[in-house]
Short mmCIF file of C-alpha atoms in Angstrom, two decimals:
data_model
loop_
_atom_site.label_atom_id
_atom_site.label_comp_id
_atom_site.label_asym_id
_atom_site.label_seq_id
_atom_site.Cartn_x
_atom_site.Cartn_y
_atom_site.Cartn_z
CA ILE A 1 7.23 -19.01 3.15
CA ARG A 2 5.96 -22.56 3.67
CA ASP A 3 4.65 -22.86 0.11
CA CYS A 4 7.89 -21.49 -1.29
CA LEU A 5 10.01 -23.95 0.66
CA LEU A 6 7.83 -26.85 -0.40
CA SER A 7 7.88 -25.76 -4.04
CA ARG A 8 11.67 -25.61 -3.91
CA GLY A 9 11.98 -29.12 -2.54
CA LEU A 10 12.87 -27.88 0.92
CA GLY A 11 10.03 -29.61 2.73
CA ASP A 12 12.45 -31.08 5.24
CA VAL A 13 13.48 -27.55 6.18
CA TYR A 14 9.87 -26.56 6.71
CA LYS A 15 9.20 -29.59 8.90
CA ARG A 16 11.95 -28.43 11.25
CA GLN A 17 10.23 -25.09 11.68
CA THR A 18 7.81 -23.86 14.31
CA VAL A 19 5.31 -21.04 14.14
CA LEU A 20 6.37 -18.08 16.25
CA GLY A 21 4.11 -15.02 16.28
CA GLY A 22 2.85 -15.76 12.78
CA VAL A 23 6.39 -16.07 11.43
CA TYR A 24 8.09 -19.37 10.64
CA ALA A 25 11.20 -19.96 12.72
CA MET A 26 13.78 -22.73 12.58
CA ALA A 27 14.30 -24.80 15.70
CA ASN A 28 18.02 -25.12 14.93
CA PRO A 29 19.32 -21.69 13.80
CA LYS A 30 22.96 -22.80 13.62
CA ARG A 31 22.07 -25.53 11.16
CA ALA A 32 20.07 -23.03 9.16
CA MET A 33 23.03 -20.67 8.87
CA GLU A 34 25.03 -23.53 7.39
CA ASP A 35 22.31 -24.63 4.99
CA LYS A 36 23.53 -23.87 1.46
CA ASN A 37 20.02 -24.34 0.04
CA LEU A 38 18.88 -21.07 1.60
CA ASP A 39 19.75 -17.91 -0.28
CA TYR A 40 19.53 -15.67 2.75
CA VAL A 41 18.40 -15.58 6.34
CA VAL A 42 16.45 -12.85 8.12
CA ILE A 43 17.79 -12.58 11.64
CA GLY A 44 15.94 -11.28 14.69
CA GLU A 45 16.29 -11.62 18.43
CA GLY A 46 16.48 -15.38 18.60
CA GLU A 47 14.30 -15.79 15.50
CA TYR A 48 15.53 -16.93 12.10
CA VAL A 49 13.11 -16.48 9.23
CA PHE A 50 13.89 -17.99 5.86
CA ARG A 51 12.94 -16.61 2.49
CA GLN A 52 13.80 -17.86 -0.99
CA LEU A 53 15.10 -15.06 -3.21
CA VAL A 54 16.12 -16.59 -6.53
CA GLY A 55 13.16 -17.09 -8.86
CA TYR A 56 10.54 -16.42 -6.22
CA HIS A 57 9.74 -13.60 -3.79
CA CYS A 58 8.15 -14.87 -0.61
CA LYS A 59 5.84 -12.83 1.57
CA ALA A 60 7.59 -9.84 3.06
CA CYS A 61 8.78 -10.20 6.61
CA GLU A 62 6.74 -7.75 8.68
CA LEU A 63 9.53 -7.27 11.22
CA PRO A 64 11.17 -3.91 10.43
CA ASP A 65 13.66 -4.18 13.28
CA ARG A 66 15.20 -7.37 11.93
CA GLY A 67 18.66 -7.47 10.43
CA ILE A 68 19.51 -9.45 7.32
CA ALA A 69 22.40 -11.80 6.59
CA PHE A 70 23.02 -12.34 2.87
CA ARG A 71 24.99 -15.37 1.74
CA LYS A 72 27.85 -14.27 -0.50
CA SER A 73 29.02 -16.29 -3.51
CA ASN A 74 31.90 -17.63 -1.42
CA GLY A 75 29.50 -18.97 1.18
CA GLU A 76 30.19 -16.30 3.80
CA LEU A 77 27.41 -14.25 5.37
CA GLU A 78 27.20 -10.49 5.01
CA ASN A 79 25.07 -8.59 7.50
CA ARG A 80 22.87 -5.76 6.25
CA GLY A 81 19.81 -3.87 7.39
CA HIS A 82 16.37 -3.96 5.75
CA SER A 83 17.15 -0.73 3.90
CA ALA A 84 19.54 -2.76 1.73
CA PHE A 85 16.50 -4.04 -0.17
CA ILE A 86 15.48 -0.54 -1.21
CA LYS A 87 18.65 1.54 -1.25
CA ASN A 88 19.52 2.97 -4.68
CA LEU A 89 16.50 1.39 -6.39
CA ASP A 90 14.67 3.56 -8.93
CA ILE A 91 11.08 3.67 -7.65
CA LEU A 92 8.03 5.28 -9.24
CA ASP A 93 5.12 6.22 -6.96
CA ILE A 94 2.01 6.67 -9.13
CA GLY A 95 -0.73 8.81 -7.61
CA CYS A 96 1.61 9.94 -4.86
CA GLY A 97 -0.84 12.37 -3.24
CA GLY A 98 0.81 14.19 -0.35
CA GLY A 99 3.92 12.03 -0.59
CA ILE A 100 3.61 9.84 2.49
CA LEU A 101 4.79 6.66 0.74
CA SER A 102 7.37 8.55 -1.32
CA GLU A 103 8.92 9.97 1.83
CA ALA A 104 9.13 6.55 3.49
CA LEU A 105 10.88 5.08 0.44
CA ALA A 106 13.28 8.01 0.14
CA LYS A 107 14.24 7.64 3.80
CA LYS A 108 15.27 4.06 2.97
CA GLY A 109 17.65 5.35 0.30
CA ALA A 110 15.55 4.82 -2.84
CA ASN A 111 15.66 7.13 -5.85
CA VAL A 112 12.02 8.17 -5.85
CA THR A 113 10.00 9.75 -8.64
CA ALA A 114 6.47 10.62 -7.52
CA ILE A 115 3.76 11.65 -9.97
CA ASP A 116 0.19 12.90 -9.59
CA LEU A 117 -2.19 14.80 -11.85
CA ALA A 118 -3.81 16.80 -9.03
CA ASP A 119 -2.25 20.15 -8.11
CA GLY A 120 -3.47 20.18 -4.49
CA PRO A 121 -1.80 16.98 -3.27
CA LEU A 122 1.42 17.81 -5.13
CA GLU A 123 1.53 21.21 -3.43
CA VAL A 124 1.17 19.49 -0.05
CA ALA A 125 3.93 17.04 -0.97
CA ARG A 126 6.31 19.85 -1.91
CA ILE A 127 5.58 21.74 1.31
CA ARG A 128 6.42 18.59 3.26
CA GLN A 129 9.55 18.15 1.17
CA LYS A 130 10.82 21.60 2.24
CA GLU A 131 10.68 20.38 5.84
CA SER A 132 12.03 16.86 5.25
CA LYS A 133 14.77 17.87 2.78
CA LEU A 134 14.30 14.49 1.09
CA ASP A 135 15.48 14.11 -2.52
CA ILE A 136 12.16 13.21 -4.18
CA ARG A 137 11.24 14.20 -7.74
CA TYR A 138 7.61 15.32 -7.60
CA GLU A 139 6.10 15.83 -11.03
CA LYS A 140 2.67 16.61 -12.44
CA LYS A 141 2.87 14.00 -15.14
CA SER A 142 0.87 11.07 -16.49
CA THR A 143 2.09 7.51 -16.89
CA ALA A 144 1.59 7.91 -20.65
CA GLU A 145 4.16 10.69 -20.68
CA LEU A 146 6.67 8.47 -18.89
CA ILE A 147 6.07 5.73 -21.45
CA GLU A 148 6.85 8.20 -24.23
CA GLU A 149 10.05 9.18 -22.44
CA LYS A 150 11.04 5.48 -22.35
CA ILE A 151 11.79 5.63 -18.62
CA GLN A 152 11.74 2.39 -16.60
CA TYR A 153 11.99 1.65 -12.89
CA ASP A 154 13.03 -1.16 -10.56
CA VAL A 155 9.80 -0.79 -8.60
CA VAL A 156 6.43 0.79 -9.40
CA THR A 157 3.82 1.47 -6.73
CA CYS A 158 0.22 2.35 -7.49
CA LEU A 159 -1.65 2.47 -4.17
CA GLU A 160 -5.28 3.52 -3.74
CA VAL A 161 -5.47 4.78 -7.32
CA LEU A 162 -7.04 2.01 -9.40
CA GLU A 163 -10.54 2.49 -7.91
CA HIS A 164 -10.52 6.11 -9.07
CA VAL A 165 -9.60 5.73 -12.75
CA PRO A 166 -11.93 4.92 -15.67
CA ASP A 167 -9.75 2.10 -17.06
CA PRO A 168 -7.81 0.27 -14.30
CA LYS A 169 -6.80 -2.54 -16.64
CA SER A 170 -5.02 -0.08 -18.90
CA LEU A 171 -3.28 1.54 -15.93
CA VAL A 172 -2.00 -1.84 -14.69
CA LYS A 173 -0.61 -2.56 -18.16
CA THR A 174 1.13 0.82 -18.17
CA CYS A 175 2.58 0.15 -14.72
CA VAL A 176 4.14 -3.07 -15.99
CA GLN A 177 5.49 -1.35 -19.09
CA LEU A 178 7.23 1.17 -16.83
CA LEU A 179 9.12 -1.61 -15.06
CA LYS A 180 12.59 -2.81 -15.93
CA PRO A 181 12.88 -6.55 -16.69
CA SER A 182 11.97 -8.49 -13.52
CA GLY A 183 10.89 -5.22 -11.89
CA LEU A 184 8.41 -5.33 -9.02
CA LEU A 185 4.88 -3.94 -8.96
CA PHE A 186 2.83 -3.10 -5.86
CA LEU A 187 -0.89 -2.36 -6.18
CA SER A 188 -3.64 -1.68 -3.66
CA THR A 189 -7.36 -1.14 -4.09
CA ILE A 190 -10.78 -2.11 -2.67
CA ASN A 191 -12.74 -5.31 -3.24
CA LYS A 192 -16.23 -5.13 -4.75
CA ASN A 193 -18.87 -6.67 -2.48
CA PRO A 194 -21.59 -5.57 0.01
CA ARG A 195 -19.11 -5.57 2.89
CA SER A 196 -16.72 -3.22 1.11
CA TRP A 197 -19.62 -0.85 0.33
CA ILE A 198 -20.57 -0.76 4.00
CA THR A 199 -16.98 -0.38 5.19
CA ALA A 200 -15.29 1.84 2.60
CA ILE A 201 -18.25 4.07 1.73
CA VAL A 202 -20.84 4.06 4.51
CA GLY A 203 -18.34 3.62 7.35
CA ALA A 204 -15.34 5.61 6.11
CA GLU A 205 -17.25 8.46 4.45
CA TYR A 206 -20.52 8.80 6.41
CA ILE A 207 -19.99 7.36 9.91
CA PHE A 208 -16.34 7.96 10.84
CA ASN A 209 -15.82 10.84 8.35
CA LEU A 210 -12.35 9.54 7.47
CA LEU A 211 -12.85 10.61 3.85
CA PRO A 212 -14.91 13.28 2.12
CA LYS A 213 -18.32 12.04 1.03
CA GLY A 214 -18.24 10.89 -2.57
CA THR A 215 -14.57 9.86 -2.51
CA HIS A 216 -15.42 6.35 -3.70
CA GLU A 217 -17.81 4.96 -6.29
CA PHE A 218 -18.87 1.38 -5.62
CA ASP A 219 -19.01 0.56 -9.34
CA LYS A 220 -15.26 1.27 -9.58
CA PHE A 221 -14.26 -1.17 -6.85
CA ILE A 222 -12.29 -4.16 -8.18
CA LYS A 223 -12.51 -7.83 -7.24
CA PRO A 224 -9.14 -9.51 -6.56
CA SER A 225 -9.83 -12.03 -9.33
CA SER A 226 -10.29 -9.17 -11.81
CA LEU A 227 -7.13 -7.39 -10.72
CA ALA A 228 -5.18 -10.64 -10.87
CA LYS A 229 -6.32 -11.05 -14.48
CA TYR A 230 -5.26 -7.49 -15.28
CA VAL A 231 -1.79 -8.27 -13.89
CA ARG A 232 -1.42 -11.50 -15.86
CA ASP A 233 -2.77 -9.92 -19.06
CA ALA A 234 -0.07 -7.26 -18.65
CA GLU A 235 2.54 -10.06 -18.72
CA ALA A 236 3.45 -9.93 -15.04
CA GLU A 237 3.65 -12.77 -12.53
CA LEU A 238 1.37 -12.40 -9.53
CA LEU A 239 3.43 -13.24 -6.45
CA GLU A 240 1.16 -12.48 -3.53
CA THR A 241 -2.12 -10.90 -2.43
CA LYS A 242 -2.72 -9.64 1.09
CA GLY A 243 -5.64 -8.01 2.84
CA MET A 244 -5.30 -4.85 4.90
CA PHE A 245 -7.36 -3.84 7.92
CA TYR A 246 -7.51 -0.29 9.26
CA ASN A 247 -8.89 0.36 12.74
CA PRO A 248 -10.57 3.80 12.72
CA LEU A 249 -10.48 3.95 16.53
CA THR A 250 -6.79 3.24 17.08
CA HIS A 251 -5.70 4.52 13.64
CA LYS A 252 -3.54 1.47 13.13
CA ALA A 253 -3.40 -0.84 10.11
CA ASN A 254 -2.16 -4.38 9.64
CA LEU A 255 -1.84 -6.92 6.83
CA ASN A 256 -3.82 -10.16 6.93
CA ASN A 257 -5.34 -12.80 4.66
CA ASP A 258 -8.80 -11.20 4.53
CA LEU A 259 -9.30 -9.73 1.04
CA GLY A 260 -12.88 -8.65 1.79
CA VAL A 261 -12.27 -4.89 1.69
CA ASN A 262 -8.80 -3.36 1.23
CA TYR A 263 -6.11 -5.53 -0.34
CA LEU A 264 -2.69 -5.33 -1.95
CA MET A 265 -1.02 -7.24 -4.78
CA TYR A 266 2.64 -7.89 -5.40
CA ALA A 267 3.82 -8.87 -8.89
CA ARG A 268 6.95 -9.14 -11.00
CA LYS A 269 7.36 -8.26 -14.66
CA SER A 270 7.76 -11.45 -16.66
#
């Protein structure tokens, strides 16, 4: 958020902010609501977080209970919930597995198409769908088939898939091709270094038994610099990279700036 404000010539706005729980907050919220330089304001209980929307997507606000006030063209503010970001968007979930992400997106009102080439996970996803009654299109289909059908989406997600395919660069390119102009791409994978080998293979597969042994191959792990190049070569703009930490004892995960093991990338089609 800070970098975005500075890049947009809003350094004076940033200087009036304070850090509150890792989120930037304005000391004078009333003044912020009247500031025409801000495209919209994320409102919480006494906290006002500012993000620039036009031409740049700042880091996502990790405060799901916050409401959102959009500034209309006439200068008035229109209150919405976070689901407004996702509602009615056409989203493709590549390598959907059992449908956990697909379900979360569908609950937010997105039009979700979820594809996977493995029968087992798709069967699990469809069993879950019978219970949830969510309108998700699960298909055993490859990205190449979607390209041939000339289908494009507002958002494409490809999480925990790249480290399992023989040509991740080609898959990233296909993901971008499946996006509408200015569409958004979300990727996640595992860094390639000794620490990730110890954590993702030795720890996850052999010590904590979180995954079946042999799930990961170290040679297929991808450095963030390599994935960033894949994204740029596919003619997409890299917007943000975040690390993710999973605690095997509490079974909780959080985003951070440590890209040492698991990490995510957020990009926009140029």
